[in-house]
Coordinates of C-alpha atoms and ligand atoms in Angstrom, one line a residue:
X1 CA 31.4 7.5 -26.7
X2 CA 30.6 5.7 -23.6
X3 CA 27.5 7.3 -22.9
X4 CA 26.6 10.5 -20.6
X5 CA 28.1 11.4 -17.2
X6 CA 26.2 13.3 -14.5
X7 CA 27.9 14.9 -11.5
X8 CA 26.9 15.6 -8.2
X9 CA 28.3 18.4 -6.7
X10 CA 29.9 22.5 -8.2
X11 CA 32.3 22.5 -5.6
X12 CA 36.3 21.8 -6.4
X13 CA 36.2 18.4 -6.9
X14 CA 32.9 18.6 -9.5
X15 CA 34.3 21.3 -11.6
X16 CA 37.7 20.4 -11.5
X17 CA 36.8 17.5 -13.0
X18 CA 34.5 18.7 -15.4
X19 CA 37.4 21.0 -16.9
X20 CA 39.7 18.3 -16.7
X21 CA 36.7 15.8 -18.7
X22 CA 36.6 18.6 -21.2
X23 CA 40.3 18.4 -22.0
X24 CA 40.2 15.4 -23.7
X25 CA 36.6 14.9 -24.5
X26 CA 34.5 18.5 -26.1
X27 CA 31.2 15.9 -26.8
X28 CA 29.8 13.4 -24.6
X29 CA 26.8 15.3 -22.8
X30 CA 27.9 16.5 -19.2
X31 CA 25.5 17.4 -16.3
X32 CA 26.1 18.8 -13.3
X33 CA 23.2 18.4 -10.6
X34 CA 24.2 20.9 -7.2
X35 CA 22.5 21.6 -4.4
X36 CA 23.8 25.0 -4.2
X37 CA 23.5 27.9 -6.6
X38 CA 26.7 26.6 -8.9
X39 CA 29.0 29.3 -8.2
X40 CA 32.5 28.4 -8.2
X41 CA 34.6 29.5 -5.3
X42 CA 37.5 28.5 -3.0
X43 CA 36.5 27.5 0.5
X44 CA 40.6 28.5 1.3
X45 CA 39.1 32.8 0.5
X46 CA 36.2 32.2 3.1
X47 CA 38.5 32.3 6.1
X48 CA 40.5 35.3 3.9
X49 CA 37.3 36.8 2.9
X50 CA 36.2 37.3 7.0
X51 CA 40.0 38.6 7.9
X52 CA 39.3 41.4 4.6
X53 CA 35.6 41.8 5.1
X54 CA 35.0 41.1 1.9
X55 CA 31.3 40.4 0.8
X56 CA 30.3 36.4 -0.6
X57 CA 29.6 38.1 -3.8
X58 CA 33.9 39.1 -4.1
X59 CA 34.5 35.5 -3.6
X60 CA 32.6 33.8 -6.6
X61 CA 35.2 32.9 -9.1
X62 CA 32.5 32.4 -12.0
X63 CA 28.9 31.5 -12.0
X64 CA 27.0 28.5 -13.0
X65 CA 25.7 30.1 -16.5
X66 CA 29.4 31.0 -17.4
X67 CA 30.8 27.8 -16.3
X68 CA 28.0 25.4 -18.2
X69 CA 29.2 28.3 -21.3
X70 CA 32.6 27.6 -21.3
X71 CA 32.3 24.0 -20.8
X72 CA 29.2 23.0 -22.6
X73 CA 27.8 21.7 -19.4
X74 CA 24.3 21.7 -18.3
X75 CA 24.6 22.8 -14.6
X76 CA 21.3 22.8 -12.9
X77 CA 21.6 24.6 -9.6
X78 CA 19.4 24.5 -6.3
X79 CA 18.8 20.9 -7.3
X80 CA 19.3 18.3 -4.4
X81 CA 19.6 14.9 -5.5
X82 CA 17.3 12.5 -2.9
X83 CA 18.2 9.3 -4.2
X84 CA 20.4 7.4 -6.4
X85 CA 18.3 4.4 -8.2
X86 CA 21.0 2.2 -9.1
X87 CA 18.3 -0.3 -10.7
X88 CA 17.1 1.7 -13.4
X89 CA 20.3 4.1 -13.6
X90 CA 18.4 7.5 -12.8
X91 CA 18.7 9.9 -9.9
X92 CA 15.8 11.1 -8.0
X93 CA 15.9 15.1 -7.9
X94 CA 13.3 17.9 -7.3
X95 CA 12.1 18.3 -11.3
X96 CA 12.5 14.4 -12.3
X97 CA 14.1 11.9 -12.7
X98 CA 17.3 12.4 -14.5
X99 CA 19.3 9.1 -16.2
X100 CA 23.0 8.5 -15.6
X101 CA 25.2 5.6 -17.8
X102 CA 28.2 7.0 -15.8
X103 CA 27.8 9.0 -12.5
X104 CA 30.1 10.8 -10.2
X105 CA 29.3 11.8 -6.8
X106 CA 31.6 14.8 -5.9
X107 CA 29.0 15.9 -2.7
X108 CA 31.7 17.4 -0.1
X109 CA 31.6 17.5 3.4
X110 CA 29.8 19.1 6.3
X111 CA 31.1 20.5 10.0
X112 CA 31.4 17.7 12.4
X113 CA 29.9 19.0 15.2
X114 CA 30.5 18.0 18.7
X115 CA 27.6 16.3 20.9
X116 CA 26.3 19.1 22.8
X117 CA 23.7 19.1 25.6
X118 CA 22.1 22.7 26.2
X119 CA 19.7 24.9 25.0
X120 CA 22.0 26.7 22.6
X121 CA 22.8 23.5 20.7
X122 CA 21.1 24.5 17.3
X123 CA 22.5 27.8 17.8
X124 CA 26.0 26.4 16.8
X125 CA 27.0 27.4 13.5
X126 CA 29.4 26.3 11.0
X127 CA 31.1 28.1 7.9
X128 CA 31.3 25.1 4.9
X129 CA 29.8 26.5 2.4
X130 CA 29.3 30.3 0.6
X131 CA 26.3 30.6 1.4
X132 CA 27.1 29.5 5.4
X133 CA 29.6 32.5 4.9
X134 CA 26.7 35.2 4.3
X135 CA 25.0 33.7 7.5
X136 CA 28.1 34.3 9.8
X137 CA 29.0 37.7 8.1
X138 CA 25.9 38.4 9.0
X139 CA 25.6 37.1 12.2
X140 CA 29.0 38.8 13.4
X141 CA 27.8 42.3 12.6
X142 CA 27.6 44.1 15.6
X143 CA 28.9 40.9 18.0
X144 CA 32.2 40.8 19.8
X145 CA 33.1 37.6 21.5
X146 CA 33.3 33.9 19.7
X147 CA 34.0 30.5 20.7
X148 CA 35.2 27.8 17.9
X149 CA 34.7 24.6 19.0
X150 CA 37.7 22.7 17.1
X151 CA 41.8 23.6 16.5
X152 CA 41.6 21.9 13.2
X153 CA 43.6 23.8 10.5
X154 CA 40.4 25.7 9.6
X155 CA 39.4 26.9 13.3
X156 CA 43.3 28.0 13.9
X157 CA 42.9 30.4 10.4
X158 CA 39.4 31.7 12.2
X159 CA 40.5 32.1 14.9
X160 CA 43.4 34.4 13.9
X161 CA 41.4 36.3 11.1
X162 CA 38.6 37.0 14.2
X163 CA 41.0 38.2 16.6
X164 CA 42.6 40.3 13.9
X165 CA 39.3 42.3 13.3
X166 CA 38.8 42.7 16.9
X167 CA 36.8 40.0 18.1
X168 CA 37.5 38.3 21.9
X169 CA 38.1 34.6 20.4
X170 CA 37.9 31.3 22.5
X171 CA 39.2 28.1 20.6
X172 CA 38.3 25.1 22.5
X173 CA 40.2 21.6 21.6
X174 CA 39.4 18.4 23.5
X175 CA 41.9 16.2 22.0
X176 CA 44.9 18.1 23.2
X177 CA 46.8 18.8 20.5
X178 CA 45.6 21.5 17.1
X179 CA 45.2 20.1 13.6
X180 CA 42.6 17.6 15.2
X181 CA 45.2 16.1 17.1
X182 CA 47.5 15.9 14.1
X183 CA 50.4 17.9 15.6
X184 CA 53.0 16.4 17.4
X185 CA 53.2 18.1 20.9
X186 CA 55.8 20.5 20.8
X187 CA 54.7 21.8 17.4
X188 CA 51.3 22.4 18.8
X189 CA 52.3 23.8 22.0
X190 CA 54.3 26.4 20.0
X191 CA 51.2 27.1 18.0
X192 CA 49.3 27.2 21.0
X193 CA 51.3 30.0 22.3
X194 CA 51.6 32.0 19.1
X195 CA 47.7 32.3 19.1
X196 CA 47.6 33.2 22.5
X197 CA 50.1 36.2 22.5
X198 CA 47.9 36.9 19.4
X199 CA 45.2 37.8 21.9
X200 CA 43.6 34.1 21.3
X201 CA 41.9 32.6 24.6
X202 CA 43.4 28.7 23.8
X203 CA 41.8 26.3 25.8
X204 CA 43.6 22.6 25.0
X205 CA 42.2 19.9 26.4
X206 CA 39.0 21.1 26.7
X207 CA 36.2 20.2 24.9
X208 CA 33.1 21.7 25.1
X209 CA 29.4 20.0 27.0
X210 CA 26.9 21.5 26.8
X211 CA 25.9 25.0 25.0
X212 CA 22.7 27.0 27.1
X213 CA 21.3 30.1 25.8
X214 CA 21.3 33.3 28.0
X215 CA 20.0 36.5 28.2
X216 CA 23.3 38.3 26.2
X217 CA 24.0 35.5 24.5
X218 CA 25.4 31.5 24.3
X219 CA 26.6 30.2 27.7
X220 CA 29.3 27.5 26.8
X221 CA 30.5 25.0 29.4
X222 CA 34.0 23.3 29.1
X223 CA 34.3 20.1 30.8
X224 CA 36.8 21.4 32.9
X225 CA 37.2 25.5 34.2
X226 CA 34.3 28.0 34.1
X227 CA 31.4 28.8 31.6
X228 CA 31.8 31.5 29.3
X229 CA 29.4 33.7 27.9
X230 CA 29.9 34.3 24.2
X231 CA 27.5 36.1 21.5
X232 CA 28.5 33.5 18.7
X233 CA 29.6 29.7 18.7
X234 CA 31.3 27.9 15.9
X235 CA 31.5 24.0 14.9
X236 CA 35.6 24.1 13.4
X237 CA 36.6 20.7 14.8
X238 CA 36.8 19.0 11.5
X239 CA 34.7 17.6 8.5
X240 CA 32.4 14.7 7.9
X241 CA 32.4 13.2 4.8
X242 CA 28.3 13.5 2.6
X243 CA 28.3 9.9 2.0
X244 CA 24.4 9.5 2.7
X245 CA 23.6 9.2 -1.0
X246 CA 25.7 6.8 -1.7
X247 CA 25.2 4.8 1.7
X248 CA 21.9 4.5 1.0
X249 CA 22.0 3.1 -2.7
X250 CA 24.0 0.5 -0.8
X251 CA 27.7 1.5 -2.2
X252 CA 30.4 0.7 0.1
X253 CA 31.3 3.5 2.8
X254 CA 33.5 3.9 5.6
X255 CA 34.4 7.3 6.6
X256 CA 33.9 8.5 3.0
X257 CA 32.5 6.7 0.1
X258 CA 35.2 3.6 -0.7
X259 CA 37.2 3.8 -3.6
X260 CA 39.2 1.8 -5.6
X261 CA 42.5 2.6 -7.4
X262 CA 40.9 3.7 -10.1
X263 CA 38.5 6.1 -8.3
X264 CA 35.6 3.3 -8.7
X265 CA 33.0 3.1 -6.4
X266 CA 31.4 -0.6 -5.4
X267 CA 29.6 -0.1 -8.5
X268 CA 31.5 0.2 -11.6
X269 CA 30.0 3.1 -13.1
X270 CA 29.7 5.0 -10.0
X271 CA 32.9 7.3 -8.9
X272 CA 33.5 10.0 -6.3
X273 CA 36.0 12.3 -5.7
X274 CA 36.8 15.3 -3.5
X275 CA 36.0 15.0 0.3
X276 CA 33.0 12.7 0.1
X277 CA 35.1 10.4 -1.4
X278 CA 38.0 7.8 0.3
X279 CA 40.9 5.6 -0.9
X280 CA 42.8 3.6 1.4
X281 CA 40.9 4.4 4.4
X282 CA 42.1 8.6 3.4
X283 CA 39.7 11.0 3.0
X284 CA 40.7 12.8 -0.4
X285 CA 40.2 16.6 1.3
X286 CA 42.8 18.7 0.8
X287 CA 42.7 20.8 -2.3
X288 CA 46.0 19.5 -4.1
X289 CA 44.8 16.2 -3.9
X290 CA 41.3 17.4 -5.0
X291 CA 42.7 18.8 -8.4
X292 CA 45.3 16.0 -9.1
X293 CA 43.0 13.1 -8.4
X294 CA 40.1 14.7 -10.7
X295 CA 42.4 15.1 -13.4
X296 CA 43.2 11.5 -12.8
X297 CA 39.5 10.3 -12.7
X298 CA 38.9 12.6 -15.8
X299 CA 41.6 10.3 -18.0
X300 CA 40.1 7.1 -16.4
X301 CA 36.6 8.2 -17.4
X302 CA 37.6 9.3 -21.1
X303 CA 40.2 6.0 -21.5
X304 CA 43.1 7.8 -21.2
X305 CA 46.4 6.2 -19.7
X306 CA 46.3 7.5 -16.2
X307 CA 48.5 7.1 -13.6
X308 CA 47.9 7.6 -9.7
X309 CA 48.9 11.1 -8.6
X310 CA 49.4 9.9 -5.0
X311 CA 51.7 12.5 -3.5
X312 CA 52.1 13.2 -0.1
X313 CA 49.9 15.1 2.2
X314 CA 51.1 18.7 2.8
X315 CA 49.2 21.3 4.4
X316 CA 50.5 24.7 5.4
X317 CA 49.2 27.1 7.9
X318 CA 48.5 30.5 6.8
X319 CA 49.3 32.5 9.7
X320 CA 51.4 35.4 9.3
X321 CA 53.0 35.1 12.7
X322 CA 53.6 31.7 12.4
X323 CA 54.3 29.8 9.1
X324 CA 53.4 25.9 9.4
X325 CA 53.9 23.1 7.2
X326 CA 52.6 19.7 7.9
X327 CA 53.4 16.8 6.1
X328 CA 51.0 13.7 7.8
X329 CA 52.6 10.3 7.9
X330 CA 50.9 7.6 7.1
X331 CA 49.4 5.1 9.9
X332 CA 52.6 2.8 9.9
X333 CA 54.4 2.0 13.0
X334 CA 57.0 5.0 14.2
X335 CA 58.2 7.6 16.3
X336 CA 58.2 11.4 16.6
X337 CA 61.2 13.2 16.7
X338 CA 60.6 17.0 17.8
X339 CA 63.4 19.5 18.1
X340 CA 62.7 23.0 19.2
X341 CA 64.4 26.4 19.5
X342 CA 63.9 30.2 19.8
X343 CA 63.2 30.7 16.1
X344 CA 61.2 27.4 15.5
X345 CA 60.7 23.5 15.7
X346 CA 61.3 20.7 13.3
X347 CA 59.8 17.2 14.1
X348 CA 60.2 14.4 11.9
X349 CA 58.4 11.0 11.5
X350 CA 60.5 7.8 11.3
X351 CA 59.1 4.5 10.3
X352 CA 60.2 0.9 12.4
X353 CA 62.3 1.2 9.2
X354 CA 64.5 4.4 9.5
X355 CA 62.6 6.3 6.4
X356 CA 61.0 9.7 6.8
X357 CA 57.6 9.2 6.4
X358 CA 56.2 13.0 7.1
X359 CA 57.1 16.0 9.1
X360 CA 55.9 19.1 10.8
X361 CA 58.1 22.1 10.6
X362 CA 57.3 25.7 12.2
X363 CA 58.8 28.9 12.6
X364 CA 62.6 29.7 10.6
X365 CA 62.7 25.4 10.2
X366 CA 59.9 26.0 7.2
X367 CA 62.7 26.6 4.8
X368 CA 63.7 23.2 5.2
X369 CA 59.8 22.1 3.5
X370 CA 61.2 21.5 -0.2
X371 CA 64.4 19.2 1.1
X372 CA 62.3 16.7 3.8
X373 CA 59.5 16.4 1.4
X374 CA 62.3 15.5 -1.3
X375 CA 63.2 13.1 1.1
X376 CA 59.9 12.1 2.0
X377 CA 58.9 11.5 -1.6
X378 CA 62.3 9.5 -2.2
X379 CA 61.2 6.9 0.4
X380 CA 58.0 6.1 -0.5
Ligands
FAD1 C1 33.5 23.2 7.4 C2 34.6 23.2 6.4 C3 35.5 24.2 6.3 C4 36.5 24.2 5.4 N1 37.4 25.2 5.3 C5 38.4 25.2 4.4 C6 39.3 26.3 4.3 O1 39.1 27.3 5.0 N2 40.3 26.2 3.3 C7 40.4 25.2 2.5 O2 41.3 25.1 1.6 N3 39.5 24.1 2.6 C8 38.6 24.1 3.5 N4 37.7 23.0 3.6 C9 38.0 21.8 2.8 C10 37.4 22.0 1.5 O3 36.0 21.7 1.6 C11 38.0 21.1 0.5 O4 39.4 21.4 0.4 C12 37.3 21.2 -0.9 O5 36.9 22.5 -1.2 C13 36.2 20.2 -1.0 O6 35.7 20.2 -2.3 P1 34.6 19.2 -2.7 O7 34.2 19.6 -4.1 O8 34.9 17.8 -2.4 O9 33.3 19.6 -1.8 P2 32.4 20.9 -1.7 O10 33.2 22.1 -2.1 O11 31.9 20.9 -0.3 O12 31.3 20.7 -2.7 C14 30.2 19.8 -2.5 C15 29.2 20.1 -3.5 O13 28.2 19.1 -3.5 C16 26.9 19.6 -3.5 N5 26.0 18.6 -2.9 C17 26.1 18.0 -1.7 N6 25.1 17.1 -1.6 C18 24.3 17.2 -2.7 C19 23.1 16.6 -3.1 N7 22.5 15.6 -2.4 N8 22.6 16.9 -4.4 C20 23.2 17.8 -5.1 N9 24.4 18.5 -4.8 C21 24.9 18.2 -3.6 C22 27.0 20.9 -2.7 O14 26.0 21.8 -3.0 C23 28.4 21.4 -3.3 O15 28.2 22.0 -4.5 C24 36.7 23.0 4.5 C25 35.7 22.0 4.6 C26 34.6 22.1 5.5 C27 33.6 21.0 5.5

């Protein structure tokens, strides 16, 4: 036995990994410090949950006291870590101190939000968590008209759920293109339009200044046509990495905490996984990836053999009136390739080299997905 491991964190990555830990190991000791109250939940229901009105409690998948059951875990909830002492191996947390020989910080992300000047600024709200959920549930009751600041992935799901329960929507995305910019143009110019025949006010290339509060509500000023007055404004341009822990123990960081190919931190008994963590200069944040690479970790951190599930990025837009499927390329030299017709569009990414290095289909061109990623994979 190599001694006790302590996570940080009851979100997917954290309890993904401490099922997979349990697979091949039923004794070393296992706790699980979180912030939050330890229930398990996907953040991929949230956006479902708002389209169904379903209440936060519908969404929790299992609580902490039958999780730390059926793993033999101890899973302290509401317990923020402050500090990671490196020197003497403990963390710092409301209650004591508490001693790691292995630790793994699995801490998530947070909303970027945009600079904003304005009154309103602290009024902007964000939906990362379950308990963040409650808040906007809560805060929509009675409201009618929204602005998302952000066409990432999560802000185009919004978006559509809002307008589909009869909200007057505004999605507001400086960079130009949705997907944070990850779309090539005429794959997000499509998308673009199926939102707004949706009834979605799209406003590309407009990002948002400065957010005043008004008598009626949030006054929200693009940097370019005329303020709108909205009752609720939300932060869905993307997510920002909770690397402050580890920053501050002086661990490597860049985006996310740096990891090697074995999920090791700059310190060799310190790992992360999950969105806090990053490999390569990638952030690890979409669920797949989440599950295969704490399995992974799991076999490194029991001595297992282990090999790197590194698979291709895929991400797939839930819309019902417009199925997506983006496969990111990485940042290698190439070209874009888009084709477009009535029923869809089909862009490919070519490396200097000729291979297919990702793709973004939409529309009737999604049932090519399983052939170009075939491909895709094939020329790595
Ligand atoms: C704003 C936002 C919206 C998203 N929307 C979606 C979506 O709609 N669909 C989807 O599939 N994915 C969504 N994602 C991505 C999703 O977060 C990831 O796919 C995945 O769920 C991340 O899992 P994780 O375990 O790494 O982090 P999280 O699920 O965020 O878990 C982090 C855990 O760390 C704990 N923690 C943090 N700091 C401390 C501390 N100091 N001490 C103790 N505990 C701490 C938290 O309490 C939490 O339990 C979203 C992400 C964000 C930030």
């Amino acid at each position: 036995m190599e001694g006790n491991l302590v996570i940080v964190g009851s979100g997917l990555a954290g309890y993904s990994l401490l099922r997979e830990f349990r697979r091949f190991d039923a004794h070393t000791p296992v706790t699980v410090l979180t912030a939050d109250d330890g229930a398990a939940y996907s953040k991929g229901d949230l956006v479902a949950g708002l389209a169904r009105d379903r209440r936060p409690s519908d969404l929790v998948i299992a609580t902490a006291e039958q999780l730390a059951f059926r793993y033999q875990a101890r899973i302290q909830p509401f317990t923020r870590v402050m500090r990671i002492d490196r020197g003497n191996r403990t963390l710092e947390a409301p209650g004591g101190a508490v001693p790691w020989q292995r630790l793994v910080l699995a801490t998530g992300a947070q909303a970027a939000v945009p600079r904003l000047r304005g009154t309103g600024t602290n009024r902007v709200l964000s939906v990362a968590s379950l308990s963040d959920y409650a808040y906007l549930k809560a805060e929509l009751a009675g409201r009618r008209r929204v602005a998302l600041l952000g066409g990432s992935r999560w802000g185009c799901e919004l978006a559509d759920a809002l307008v589909r329960n009869g909200y007057e929507v505004h999605l507001f995305e400086a960079q130009g293109r949705l997907f944070s910019g990850a779309l090539p143009g005429l794959c997000s110019a499509r998308l673009a339009r199926t939102l707004e025949r949706g009834g979605i006010h799209v406003h590309l290339d407009s990002g948002v200044q400065r957010v005043d509060r008004e008598v009626g509500g949030l006054k929200v000023f693009p940097y370019s046509g005329d303020p709108i007055l909205v009752d609720l404004v939300l932060a869905t341009q993307g997510t920002e990495p909770r690397a402050d822990l580890a920053r501050e123990a002086g661990l490597a960081v860049g985006r996310g905490i740096q990891v090697d190919g074995r999920m090791t931190s700059s310190d060799p008994d310190v790992f992360a996984v999950g969105e806090c963590a990053e490999m390569q200069g990638r952030v690890i944040n979409l669920p797949e990836d989440i599950e295969a690479s704490s399995k992974y970790l799991a076999a490194i951190l029991c001595g297992r053999p282990a090999r790197w599930p590194g698979q291709p990025r895929v991400e797939a837009l839930n819309l019902p009136d417009c199925p997506l499927v983006l496969c990111a390329p990485p940042k290698v030299p190439g070209e874009w390739q888009e084709r477009a017709d009535r029923d869809g569009v089909r862009a490919t990414f070519t490396d200097d080299r000729g291979r297919l290095r990702g793709f973004a289909i939409l529309g009737a061109a999604v049932s090519e997905r399983d052939r170009l990623l075939a491909e895709v994979e094939a020329k790595r």
